[in-house]
mmCIF file of C-alpha atoms and ligand atoms in Angstrom:
data_model
loop_
_atom_site.group_PDB
_atom_site.id
_atom_site.type_symbol
_atom_site.label_atom_id
_atom_site.label_comp_id
_atom_site.label_asym_id
_atom_site.label_seq_id
_atom_site.Cartn_x
_atom_site.Cartn_y
_atom_site.Cartn_z
ATOM 1 C CA MET A 26 6.698 -1.561 14.536
ATOM 2 C CA THR A 27 8.876 0.679 12.441
ATOM 3 C CA LEU A 28 12.545 1.233 12.965
ATOM 4 C CA PRO A 29 14.424 4.502 12.677
ATOM 5 C CA PHE A 30 16.092 5.352 9.417
ATOM 6 C CA GLY A 31 19.656 4.152 8.994
ATOM 7 C CA VAL A 32 19.415 0.809 10.754
ATOM 8 C CA TRP A 33 17.975 -1.164 7.862
ATOM 9 C CA GLY A 34 20.242 -3.947 6.857
ATOM 10 C CA SER A 35 22.692 -3.291 9.665
ATOM 11 C CA SER A 36 23.604 -5.883 12.249
ATOM 12 C CA ALA A 37 21.943 -3.532 14.730
ATOM 13 C CA LEU A 38 18.753 -4.295 12.877
ATOM 14 C CA ALA A 39 19.258 -8.034 13.214
ATOM 15 C CA GLN A 40 19.707 -7.526 16.942
ATOM 16 C CA GLN A 41 16.631 -5.380 17.231
ATOM 17 C CA LEU A 42 14.629 -7.919 15.280
ATOM 18 C CA ARG A 43 15.093 -10.521 17.978
ATOM 19 C CA GLY A 44 12.155 -9.909 20.225
ATOM 20 C CA VAL A 45 10.347 -7.823 17.631
ATOM 21 C CA GLU A 46 7.171 -9.496 16.465
ATOM 22 C CA ARG A 47 6.843 -7.889 13.109
ATOM 23 C CA PHE A 48 9.334 -5.793 11.200
ATOM 24 C CA GLU A 49 8.072 -3.267 8.690
ATOM 25 C CA ILE A 50 10.052 -1.068 6.350
ATOM 26 C CA PRO A 51 9.064 2.547 7.025
ATOM 27 C CA ASN A 52 6.771 3.769 4.221
ATOM 28 C CA LYS A 53 6.520 0.243 2.822
ATOM 29 C CA VAL A 54 4.401 -1.457 5.425
ATOM 30 C CA ALA A 55 2.494 -3.662 2.977
ATOM 31 C CA LEU A 56 5.533 -5.320 1.418
ATOM 32 C CA ARG A 57 6.516 -8.913 2.168
ATOM 33 C CA LEU A 58 9.962 -8.981 3.737
ATOM 34 C CA LEU A 59 12.293 -11.631 2.275
ATOM 35 C CA SER A 60 15.469 -10.734 4.116
ATOM 36 C CA ASP A 61 16.658 -7.924 6.322
ATOM 37 C CA ARG A 62 20.412 -8.038 5.673
ATOM 38 C CA PRO A 63 20.559 -7.164 2.904
ATOM 39 C CA LEU A 64 17.058 -5.760 2.802
ATOM 40 C CA ASN A 65 14.754 -7.396 0.256
ATOM 41 C CA ALA A 66 10.972 -7.071 0.097
ATOM 42 C CA GLU A 67 8.355 -7.792 -2.555
ATOM 43 C CA THR A 68 4.898 -6.464 -3.371
ATOM 44 C CA PRO A 69 1.729 -8.597 -3.251
ATOM 45 C CA ALA A 70 0.104 -8.617 -6.712
ATOM 46 C CA HIS A 71 -3.045 -6.759 -5.660
ATOM 47 C CA LEU A 72 -0.899 -3.863 -4.401
ATOM 48 C CA LEU A 73 0.489 -3.344 -7.908
ATOM 49 C CA ASP A 74 -2.892 -2.246 -9.251
ATOM 50 C CA HIS A 75 -1.924 1.391 -9.979
ATOM 51 C CA ASP A 76 -0.937 2.289 -13.541
ATOM 52 C CA THR A 77 2.168 3.990 -12.141
ATOM 53 C CA THR A 78 3.561 2.163 -9.113
ATOM 54 C CA PRO A 79 3.534 4.351 -5.976
ATOM 55 C CA THR A 80 6.889 4.438 -4.193
ATOM 56 C CA ALA A 81 5.334 2.823 -1.104
ATOM 57 C CA ASN A 82 4.476 -0.224 -3.241
ATOM 58 C CA LEU A 83 7.773 -0.595 -5.109
ATOM 59 C CA PHE A 84 9.816 -3.692 -4.208
ATOM 60 C CA VAL A 85 13.260 -3.309 -2.656
ATOM 61 C CA ARG A 86 16.237 -5.356 -3.743
ATOM 62 C CA ASN A 87 19.547 -4.646 -2.043
ATOM 63 C CA ASN A 88 22.704 -6.695 -2.548
ATOM 64 C CA GLY A 89 24.626 -4.819 0.138
ATOM 65 C CA ILE A 90 24.173 -2.030 2.651
ATOM 66 C CA PRO A 91 22.962 1.373 1.405
ATOM 67 C CA PRO A 92 25.300 4.317 2.047
ATOM 68 C CA THR A 93 24.455 6.274 5.180
ATOM 69 C CA GLN A 94 26.019 9.608 4.190
ATOM 70 C CA ILE A 95 23.988 10.922 1.270
ATOM 71 C CA ASP A 96 24.060 14.606 0.392
ATOM 72 C CA ALA A 97 22.613 15.502 -3.001
ATOM 73 C CA ALA A 98 24.330 18.902 -2.861
ATOM 74 C CA THR A 99 27.837 17.402 -2.755
ATOM 75 C CA TRP A 100 27.196 14.132 -4.644
ATOM 76 C CA SER A 101 29.185 13.731 -7.844
ATOM 77 C CA LEU A 102 29.026 11.445 -10.825
ATOM 78 C CA LYS A 103 32.247 10.715 -12.674
ATOM 79 C CA ILE A 104 32.154 9.556 -16.289
ATOM 80 C CA SER A 105 35.345 7.888 -17.502
ATOM 81 C CA GLY A 106 36.610 4.545 -18.859
ATOM 82 C CA GLU A 107 38.859 3.348 -21.700
ATOM 83 C CA SER A 108 36.451 4.522 -24.378
ATOM 84 C CA CYS A 109 35.495 7.906 -22.901
ATOM 85 C CA LEU A 110 37.105 10.772 -24.825
ATOM 86 C CA ARG A 111 36.554 13.571 -22.271
ATOM 87 C CA PRO A 112 36.257 12.155 -18.737
ATOM 88 C CA THR A 113 34.110 14.550 -16.695
ATOM 89 C CA THR A 114 32.781 14.782 -13.147
ATOM 90 C CA PHE A 115 29.344 16.329 -12.679
ATOM 91 C CA SER A 116 27.464 17.562 -9.657
ATOM 92 C CA ILE A 117 23.730 16.853 -9.707
ATOM 93 C CA GLU A 118 23.135 20.581 -10.295
ATOM 94 C CA GLN A 119 25.402 20.443 -13.358
ATOM 95 C CA LEU A 120 23.564 17.419 -14.731
ATOM 96 C CA LYS A 121 20.261 19.246 -14.279
ATOM 97 C CA SER A 122 21.438 22.493 -15.842
ATOM 98 C CA ARG A 123 23.399 21.043 -18.784
ATOM 99 C CA PHE A 124 21.035 18.333 -19.951
ATOM 100 C CA GLU A 125 17.345 18.067 -20.699
ATOM 101 C CA THR A 126 15.242 16.645 -17.868
ATOM 102 C CA VAL A 127 12.820 13.946 -18.997
ATOM 103 C CA SER A 128 10.320 11.638 -17.268
ATOM 104 C CA PHE A 129 9.217 8.135 -18.200
ATOM 105 C CA ASP A 130 7.268 5.304 -16.572
ATOM 106 C CA LEU A 131 9.826 2.472 -16.716
ATOM 107 C CA GLN A 132 9.411 -1.111 -15.590
ATOM 108 C CA LEU A 133 11.928 -2.394 -13.126
ATOM 109 C CA GLU A 134 11.832 -6.168 -12.646
ATOM 110 C CA CYS A 135 14.393 -8.184 -10.770
ATOM 111 C CA GLY A 136 15.928 -10.911 -12.948
ATOM 112 C CA GLY A 137 15.114 -13.335 -10.111
ATOM 113 C CA ASN A 138 11.405 -12.439 -9.903
ATOM 114 C CA GLY A 139 9.553 -15.800 -9.734
ATOM 115 C CA ARG A 140 12.625 -17.656 -8.448
ATOM 116 C CA ALA A 141 10.575 -19.339 -5.693
ATOM 117 C CA GLU A 142 8.976 -21.662 -8.254
ATOM 118 C CA PHE A 143 12.124 -23.355 -9.578
ATOM 119 C CA ARG A 144 12.764 -27.017 -8.744
ATOM 120 C CA PRO A 145 15.398 -27.940 -7.827
ATOM 121 C CA ARG A 146 15.316 -24.813 -5.732
ATOM 122 C CA ALA A 147 17.585 -21.979 -6.780
ATOM 123 C CA SER A 148 19.473 -20.118 -4.071
ATOM 124 C CA GLY A 149 18.810 -16.440 -3.518
ATOM 125 C CA ASN A 150 15.793 -14.402 -2.476
ATOM 126 C CA GLN A 151 12.679 -16.504 -2.960
ATOM 127 C CA TRP A 152 10.715 -13.899 -4.939
ATOM 128 C CA SER A 153 7.199 -14.953 -5.880
ATOM 129 C CA THR A 154 5.619 -12.428 -8.257
ATOM 130 C CA GLY A 155 6.376 -9.128 -6.561
ATOM 131 C CA ALA A 156 9.841 -8.007 -7.702
ATOM 132 C CA ILE A 157 8.328 -5.780 -10.377
ATOM 133 C CA GLY A 158 7.072 -2.229 -10.530
ATOM 134 C CA CYS A 159 6.616 0.558 -13.027
ATOM 135 C CA PRO A 160 7.059 3.903 -11.302
ATOM 136 C CA ARG A 161 7.787 7.255 -12.927
ATOM 137 C CA TRP A 162 11.450 8.165 -13.189
ATOM 138 C CA THR A 163 12.815 11.653 -13.860
ATOM 139 C CA GLY A 164 16.370 12.440 -14.815
ATOM 140 C CA VAL A 165 18.699 13.180 -17.696
ATOM 141 C CA ARG A 166 19.338 10.841 -20.590
ATOM 142 C CA VAL A 167 22.456 8.683 -20.356
ATOM 143 C CA ARG A 168 22.835 9.384 -24.080
ATOM 144 C CA ASP A 169 23.062 13.166 -23.638
ATOM 145 C CA VAL A 170 25.701 12.807 -20.938
ATOM 146 C CA LEU A 171 27.726 10.280 -22.954
ATOM 147 C CA ASP A 172 27.538 12.479 -26.056
ATOM 148 C CA PHE A 173 28.918 15.360 -23.978
ATOM 149 C CA CYS A 174 31.802 13.200 -22.706
ATOM 150 C CA GLY A 175 32.483 11.657 -26.108
ATOM 151 C CA LEU A 176 32.627 7.972 -27.028
ATOM 152 C CA SER A 177 35.512 6.532 -28.990
ATOM 153 C CA ASP A 178 34.845 3.945 -31.715
ATOM 154 C CA SER A 179 35.896 1.209 -29.306
ATOM 155 C CA ALA A 180 33.024 1.936 -26.867
ATOM 156 C CA GLN A 181 31.170 -1.316 -26.184
ATOM 157 C CA TYR A 182 29.613 -1.305 -22.748
ATOM 158 C CA LEU A 183 28.620 1.069 -19.960
ATOM 159 C CA GLY A 184 29.435 -0.080 -16.412
ATOM 160 C CA PHE A 185 28.320 1.549 -13.175
ATOM 161 C CA LEU A 186 29.922 1.980 -9.764
ATOM 162 C CA SER A 187 27.880 2.686 -6.652
ATOM 163 C CA ALA A 188 28.275 3.858 -3.072
ATOM 164 C CA ASP A 189 26.690 0.921 -1.243
ATOM 165 C CA LYS A 190 28.809 -1.200 1.090
ATOM 166 C CA HIS A 191 29.619 -4.892 0.913
ATOM 167 C CA LEU A 192 27.949 -7.112 3.528
ATOM 168 C CA SER A 193 31.356 -8.291 4.722
ATOM 169 C CA GLY A 194 32.200 -4.749 5.795
ATOM 170 C CA ASP A 195 35.319 -4.905 3.589
ATOM 171 C CA PRO A 196 35.562 -1.399 2.044
ATOM 172 C CA ASP A 197 37.507 -2.778 -0.936
ATOM 173 C CA LYS A 198 34.807 -5.238 -1.946
ATOM 174 C CA VAL A 199 32.406 -3.976 -4.609
ATOM 175 C CA VAL A 200 28.761 -4.954 -4.007
ATOM 176 C CA ILE A 201 27.615 -4.821 -7.596
ATOM 177 C CA SER A 202 28.977 -3.174 -10.731
ATOM 178 C CA ARG A 203 26.921 -4.148 -13.731
ATOM 179 C CA GLY A 204 25.850 -2.295 -16.842
ATOM 180 C CA VAL A 205 24.497 -2.469 -20.361
ATOM 181 C CA PRO A 206 25.846 -2.508 -23.916
ATOM 182 C CA ILE A 207 26.312 1.011 -25.312
ATOM 183 C CA SER A 208 23.337 0.486 -27.648
ATOM 184 C CA LYS A 209 21.003 0.037 -24.646
ATOM 185 C CA ALA A 210 22.625 2.937 -22.775
ATOM 186 C CA MET A 211 22.040 5.236 -25.776
ATOM 187 C CA GLU A 212 18.286 4.526 -25.961
ATOM 188 C CA ASN A 213 15.941 7.472 -25.511
ATOM 189 C CA GLU A 214 14.563 6.083 -22.211
ATOM 190 C CA SER A 215 17.850 5.177 -20.470
ATOM 191 C CA LEU A 216 18.149 7.588 -17.559
ATOM 192 C CA ILE A 217 20.438 8.909 -14.907
ATOM 193 C CA ALA A 218 17.521 9.508 -12.561
ATOM 194 C CA PHE A 219 17.209 11.841 -9.588
ATOM 195 C CA GLU A 220 13.461 11.610 -8.977
ATOM 196 C CA LEU A 221 11.065 8.748 -8.349
ATOM 197 C CA ASN A 222 7.389 9.602 -8.744
ATOM 198 C CA GLY A 223 8.129 13.325 -8.640
ATOM 199 C CA GLU A 224 10.142 13.274 -5.402
ATOM 200 C CA PRO A 225 13.888 12.980 -4.807
ATOM 201 C CA ILE A 226 14.755 9.261 -4.961
ATOM 202 C CA PRO A 227 14.465 7.754 -1.445
ATOM 203 C CA VAL A 228 17.511 6.071 0.082
ATOM 204 C CA LEU A 229 16.280 2.517 -0.481
ATOM 205 C CA HIS A 230 15.824 3.145 -4.195
ATOM 206 C CA GLY A 231 19.251 4.669 -4.781
ATOM 207 C CA ALA A 232 19.343 8.285 -3.560
ATOM 208 C CA PRO A 233 20.370 10.683 -4.848
ATOM 209 C CA LEU A 234 21.183 9.316 -8.315
ATOM 210 C CA ARG A 235 20.579 6.014 -10.064
ATOM 211 C CA LEU A 236 20.720 4.465 -13.470
ATOM 212 C CA VAL A 237 17.401 3.260 -14.921
ATOM 213 C CA CYS A 238 17.437 1.055 -18.027
ATOM 214 C CA GLY A 239 13.862 -0.224 -18.303
ATOM 215 C CA GLY A 240 12.980 -3.693 -19.598
ATOM 216 C CA TRP A 241 16.256 -5.342 -18.563
ATOM 217 C CA PRO A 242 16.964 -7.141 -15.277
ATOM 218 C CA GLY A 243 16.709 -4.588 -12.460
ATOM 219 C CA SER A 244 20.350 -5.250 -11.608
ATOM 220 C CA VAL A 245 21.512 -3.103 -14.549
ATOM 221 C CA SER A 246 19.819 -0.077 -12.953
ATOM 222 C CA GLY A 247 22.553 0.845 -10.486
ATOM 223 C CA LYS A 248 21.456 2.638 -7.332
ATOM 224 C CA TRP A 249 23.559 5.201 -5.380
ATOM 225 C CA LEU A 250 25.374 5.888 -8.634
ATOM 226 C CA THR A 251 28.882 7.407 -8.341
ATOM 227 C CA GLN A 252 30.607 6.489 -11.617
ATOM 228 C CA LEU A 253 29.903 5.396 -15.157
ATOM 229 C CA LEU A 254 32.639 3.638 -17.085
ATOM 230 C CA VAL A 255 32.592 3.597 -20.874
ATOM 231 C CA ARG A 256 34.228 0.265 -21.486
ATOM 232 C CA ASP A 257 35.992 -1.078 -24.590
ATOM 233 C CA ARG A 258 34.839 -4.601 -23.658
ATOM 234 C CA VAL A 259 31.906 -6.270 -21.967
ATOM 235 C CA HIS A 260 32.013 -4.725 -18.498
ATOM 236 C CA ASP A 261 33.724 -7.079 -16.046
ATOM 237 C CA GLY A 262 32.574 -5.595 -12.712
ATOM 238 C CA ALA A 263 31.114 -7.428 -9.722
ATOM 239 C CA LYS A 264 28.131 -9.650 -10.642
ATOM 240 C CA MET A 265 28.785 -9.529 -14.380
ATOM 241 C CA GLY A 266 30.350 -13.021 -14.400
ATOM 242 C CA GLY A 267 29.828 -16.480 -12.954
ATOM 243 C CA ARG A 268 26.211 -17.328 -12.259
ATOM 244 C CA SER A 269 25.155 -13.754 -11.472
ATOM 245 C CA TYR A 270 22.404 -12.480 -13.748
ATOM 246 C CA ARG A 271 23.439 -15.069 -16.311
ATOM 247 C CA VAL A 272 21.684 -18.169 -17.628
ATOM 248 C CA PRO A 273 22.970 -21.191 -19.545
ATOM 249 C CA CYS A 274 23.545 -20.173 -23.187
ATOM 250 C CA GLU A 275 22.046 -23.514 -24.182
ATOM 251 C CA SER A 276 19.104 -24.877 -22.194
ATOM 252 C CA VAL A 277 20.013 -27.458 -19.562
ATOM 253 C CA ALA A 278 18.300 -30.240 -17.608
ATOM 254 C CA PRO A 279 17.043 -29.136 -14.176
ATOM 255 C CA GLY A 280 19.712 -29.328 -11.505
ATOM 256 C CA VAL A 281 22.814 -29.905 -13.624
ATOM 257 C CA GLU A 282 26.095 -28.111 -13.011
ATOM 258 C CA VAL A 283 26.796 -25.459 -15.627
ATOM 259 C CA ALA A 284 30.346 -24.219 -16.242
ATOM 260 C CA ASP A 285 30.854 -20.435 -16.086
ATOM 261 C CA ASP A 286 31.946 -20.286 -19.713
ATOM 262 C CA GLN A 287 28.584 -21.789 -20.695
ATOM 263 C CA MET A 288 26.645 -18.908 -19.118
ATOM 264 C CA CYS A 289 25.309 -15.866 -21.023
ATOM 265 C CA ILE A 290 24.318 -12.432 -19.696
ATOM 266 C CA ILE A 291 20.564 -11.773 -19.427
ATOM 267 C CA GLU A 292 19.464 -8.858 -21.578
ATOM 268 C CA SER A 293 15.814 -7.922 -22.305
ATOM 269 C CA MET A 294 13.363 -9.583 -19.889
ATOM 270 C CA PRO A 295 10.678 -11.961 -21.252
ATOM 271 C CA VAL A 296 6.955 -11.256 -21.733
ATOM 272 C CA LYS A 297 4.986 -11.359 -18.484
ATOM 273 C CA SER A 298 1.816 -10.118 -16.794
ATOM 274 C CA LEU A 299 0.016 -9.848 -13.475
ATOM 275 C CA ILE A 300 -3.579 -9.912 -12.311
ATOM 276 C CA THR A 301 -3.666 -6.970 -9.897
ATOM 277 C CA PHE A 302 -7.453 -6.795 -9.384
ATOM 278 C CA PRO A 303 -9.108 -8.468 -7.658
ATOM 279 C CA ALA A 304 -6.828 -10.006 -5.052
ATOM 280 C CA SER A 305 -6.718 -13.799 -5.043
ATOM 281 C CA GLY A 306 -9.337 -15.474 -2.849
ATOM 282 C CA GLN A 307 -12.558 -13.625 -3.776
ATOM 283 C CA GLN A 308 -16.035 -15.010 -3.075
ATOM 284 C CA LEU A 309 -18.118 -14.304 -6.198
ATOM 285 C CA LYS A 310 -21.676 -15.036 -7.387
ATOM 286 C CA VAL A 311 -22.708 -17.262 -10.292
ATOM 287 C CA GLY A 312 -23.589 -15.365 -13.461
ATOM 288 C CA HIS A 313 -22.514 -11.847 -12.391
ATOM 289 C CA ARG A 314 -19.946 -9.999 -14.473
ATOM 290 C CA TYR A 315 -16.832 -8.986 -12.594
ATOM 291 C CA ASP A 316 -13.939 -6.747 -13.545
ATOM 292 C CA PHE A 317 -10.469 -8.251 -13.729
ATOM 293 C CA ARG A 318 -7.381 -6.245 -14.626
ATOM 294 C CA GLY A 319 -3.644 -5.976 -14.398
ATOM 295 C CA HIS A 320 -0.502 -5.104 -16.332
ATOM 296 C CA ALA A 321 1.602 -6.779 -18.989
ATOM 297 C CA TRP A 322 5.149 -6.066 -20.117
ATOM 298 C CA ALA A 323 7.745 -7.607 -22.417
ATOM 299 C CA GLY A 324 11.223 -6.229 -21.780
ATOM 300 C CA ASP A 325 12.321 -4.165 -24.773
ATOM 301 C CA LEU A 326 9.279 -5.330 -26.742
ATOM 302 C CA LYS A 327 5.580 -4.546 -26.680
ATOM 303 C CA VAL A 328 2.702 -6.713 -25.562
ATOM 304 C CA ILE A 329 0.172 -7.207 -28.360
ATOM 305 C CA PHE A 330 -2.372 -9.616 -26.838
ATOM 306 C CA MET A 331 -3.698 -10.379 -23.420
ATOM 307 C CA HIS A 332 -5.803 -13.459 -22.707
ATOM 308 C CA THR A 333 -7.553 -14.874 -19.649
ATOM 309 C CA SER A 334 -8.870 -18.359 -18.921
ATOM 310 C CA ILE A 335 -11.187 -19.661 -16.186
ATOM 311 C CA ASP A 336 -10.940 -23.333 -17.212
ATOM 312 C CA TYR A 337 -7.250 -24.104 -16.689
ATOM 313 C CA GLY A 338 -6.314 -22.960 -20.162
ATOM 314 C CA MET A 339 -8.801 -25.063 -22.174
ATOM 315 C CA THR A 340 -10.379 -21.887 -23.575
ATOM 316 C CA TRP A 341 -9.083 -18.329 -23.613
ATOM 317 C CA GLN A 342 -10.832 -14.951 -23.796
ATOM 318 C CA VAL A 343 -9.211 -11.887 -25.331
ATOM 319 C CA ALA A 344 -8.816 -9.010 -22.848
ATOM 320 C CA GLU A 345 -8.623 -5.298 -23.638
ATOM 321 C CA LEU A 346 -5.049 -4.096 -23.728
ATOM 322 C CA ALA A 347 -3.892 -0.457 -23.610
ATOM 323 C CA LYS A 348 -0.826 1.012 -25.279
ATOM 324 C CA PRO A 349 2.064 1.831 -22.926
ATOM 325 C CA VAL A 350 2.268 5.487 -21.769
ATOM 326 C CA ASN A 351 5.787 5.430 -23.181
ATOM 327 C CA ARG A 352 8.193 2.803 -24.464
ATOM 328 C CA LEU A 353 9.332 0.364 -21.707
ATOM 329 C CA ALA A 354 6.314 1.087 -19.493
ATOM 330 C CA TRP A 355 3.987 -1.772 -18.650
ATOM 331 C CA GLN A 356 0.587 -1.892 -20.331
ATOM 332 C CA GLN A 357 -2.781 -2.032 -18.610
ATOM 333 C CA TRP A 358 -5.227 -4.815 -19.471
ATOM 334 C CA GLN A 359 -8.786 -5.365 -18.342
ATOM 335 C CA THR A 360 -11.649 -7.707 -18.948
ATOM 336 C CA GLN A 361 -14.976 -8.814 -17.507
ATOM 337 C CA LEU A 362 -15.530 -12.420 -16.530
ATOM 338 C CA SER A 363 -18.547 -14.336 -15.288
ATOM 339 C CA PHE A 364 -18.586 -17.807 -13.826
ATOM 340 C CA PRO A 365 -21.156 -20.281 -15.185
ATOM 341 C CA ARG A 366 -21.594 -22.420 -12.083
ATOM 342 C CA ALA A 367 -20.708 -22.636 -8.413
ATOM 343 C CA GLY A 368 -17.375 -24.001 -7.343
ATOM 344 C CA PHE A 369 -13.694 -23.223 -7.220
ATOM 345 C CA PHE A 370 -12.095 -21.487 -10.175
ATOM 346 C CA GLU A 371 -8.686 -20.177 -11.095
ATOM 347 C CA VAL A 372 -8.301 -17.116 -13.280
ATOM 348 C CA TRP A 373 -5.235 -17.335 -15.456
ATOM 349 C CA ALA A 374 -3.747 -14.431 -17.409
ATOM 350 C CA LYS A 375 -1.319 -14.668 -20.295
ATOM 351 C CA ALA A 376 0.422 -11.975 -22.363
ATOM 352 C CA THR A 377 1.864 -12.266 -25.890
ATOM 353 C CA ASP A 378 4.682 -10.042 -27.178
ATOM 354 C CA ASP A 379 5.017 -8.548 -30.641
ATOM 355 C CA LEU A 380 7.240 -11.438 -31.754
ATOM 356 C CA GLY A 381 4.311 -13.776 -31.024
ATOM 357 C CA ARG A 382 5.842 -15.288 -27.906
ATOM 358 C CA SER A 383 3.472 -15.819 -24.984
ATOM 359 C CA GLN A 384 3.881 -16.797 -21.365
ATOM 360 C CA PRO A 385 4.257 -20.479 -20.506
ATOM 361 C CA MET A 386 1.844 -21.980 -17.973
ATOM 362 C CA LEU A 387 4.658 -23.863 -16.223
ATOM 363 C CA VAL A 388 8.025 -22.612 -15.012
ATOM 364 C CA PRO A 389 10.253 -22.353 -18.073
ATOM 365 C CA GLY A 390 13.942 -23.161 -18.549
ATOM 366 C CA TRP A 391 15.526 -24.164 -15.258
ATOM 367 C CA ASN A 392 18.777 -22.282 -14.646
ATOM 368 C CA PRO A 393 21.194 -22.390 -11.701
ATOM 369 C CA LYS A 394 20.140 -19.071 -10.131
ATOM 370 C CA GLY A 395 16.442 -19.191 -10.983
ATOM 371 C CA TYR A 396 16.136 -16.230 -13.330
ATOM 372 C CA LEU A 397 13.518 -15.404 -15.985
ATOM 373 C CA ASN A 398 10.480 -17.243 -14.637
ATOM 374 C CA ASN A 399 7.684 -15.705 -16.687
ATOM 375 C CA ALA A 400 5.043 -18.397 -16.064
ATOM 376 C CA ALA A 401 1.481 -17.057 -16.203
ATOM 377 C CA HIS A 402 0.001 -15.540 -13.055
ATOM 378 C CA ARG A 403 -3.125 -17.163 -11.616
ATOM 379 C CA ILE A 404 -5.527 -16.285 -8.835
ATOM 380 C CA ALA A 405 -8.162 -18.308 -6.978
ATOM 381 C CA VAL A 406 -11.905 -17.552 -6.930
ATOM 382 C CA GLN A 407 -14.707 -19.285 -5.015
ATOM 383 C CA VAL A 408 -18.105 -19.000 -6.754
ATOM 384 C CA SER A 409 -21.476 -19.610 -5.078
HETATM 385 N N1 MTE B 528 24.233 -0.128 -6.145
HETATM 386 C C1 MTE B 528 23.282 -1.060 -6.259
HETATM 387 N N2 MTE B 528 22.421 -0.997 -7.301
HETATM 388 C C2 MTE B 528 21.457 -1.915 -7.438
HETATM 389 C C3 MTE B 528 21.329 -2.982 -6.530
HETATM 390 C C4 MTE B 528 22.234 -3.024 -5.419
HETATM 391 O O1 MTE B 528 22.185 -3.909 -4.560
HETATM 392 N N3 MTE B 528 23.199 -2.048 -5.337
HETATM 393 N N4 MTE B 528 20.363 -3.960 -6.738
HETATM 394 C C5 MTE B 528 19.974 -4.118 -8.136
HETATM 395 C C6 MTE B 528 18.900 -5.063 -8.345
HETATM 396 S S1 MTE B 528 19.352 -6.704 -8.378
HETATM 397 C C7 MTE B 528 17.619 -4.659 -8.609
HETATM 398 S S2 MTE B 528 16.421 -5.784 -9.020
HETATM 399 C C8 MTE B 528 17.247 -3.232 -8.545
HETATM 400 C C9 MTE B 528 16.159 -3.036 -7.510
HETATM 401 O O2 MTE B 528 15.779 -1.697 -7.428
HETATM 402 P P1 MTE B 528 14.835 -1.187 -6.250
HETATM 403 O O3 MTE B 528 15.394 -1.693 -4.951
HETATM 404 O O4 MTE B 528 14.825 0.289 -6.365
HETATM 405 O O5 MTE B 528 13.465 -1.771 -6.503
HETATM 406 O O6 MTE B 528 18.330 -2.389 -8.198
HETATM 407 C C10 MTE B 528 19.586 -2.780 -8.749
HETATM 408 N N5 MTE B 528 20.584 -1.789 -8.474
HETATM 409 MO MO1 MO B 529 17.571 -7.879 -9.142
#
């Protein structure tokens, strides 16, 4: 069953869900729904097989309720803040006509992807492996717009403000207002995007305008973007402090209380990979060669090696690894594997970044909100 547009994440939806056997997000029927208010849904690994993630297969992560009145023709983006020399408000048409339009494949991974594996359990959406995608984004560079508006020497951080609504219904409560240091904002690939995979951005992904800063937690890529603030300090908007998108500055024992002043903001995401073909649970034949493939990514860095193992990590085979189509896009890997005898096998995949860091086999560094789980992905195979 699909529900009409506009009810997602509303209490009307919750009411309709009672008595509904299965709820599907229109145009995203294959996603696994984690919560409906706010709406959160992840993508099974085998549905992330495309080099460029189709919009239908891109996860959804909402902290609040998307705006219902969206008109690209009247939408405006205001650039201001303590360290902005010439505060300016742009229509989308003005952004398009004044600045170069560019397109990049950029990974978007929720900082909490993999949270479901942490013990003790971390509160929040229990993402398994599917809060990641690498679709094609089109827009103007943040850098070009900031250059036009002028940065003073004090400029330190770029914060965003958005049009979504707080779950409480309180119009004064900000859902999320995060951002990135100016150095990240000024990178060639940091975008104010108006298209996703060649189409206007759909409502769920931030229509009509969003920030996209690839390689960092998805939460820095503000959807339904209305304002950018050039700050003279680390941005202090909603979900920049406390436990939100922050991890203990020093590693801690699982389950301990961590004081807010001991928490540090997550920046570039760690090296990670997925096996996207075949799906877990195949029945294969002894001795045949089978294709296995997937993607690997490493935040701001590049992946330089990809390995697979069919013996629980006792031996590893080198896989073929492609270059990214552009910086901050995930990289395709592929290999052929054969199984020497009948029985149950797991296929493990592990990426290594260009600083020589590879994925752990077990869940790394417990943290209060369960961020940054980059443990290796594994799938099951039955051989006869
Ligand atoms: N305004 C706004 N921007 C937002 C969010 C949100 O709830 N509101 N969620 C953030 C988080 S936590 C993630 S992981 C990404 C998810 O983007 P997607 O839903 O397009 O996949 O958007 C980010 N931008
Ligand atoms: Mo996120």
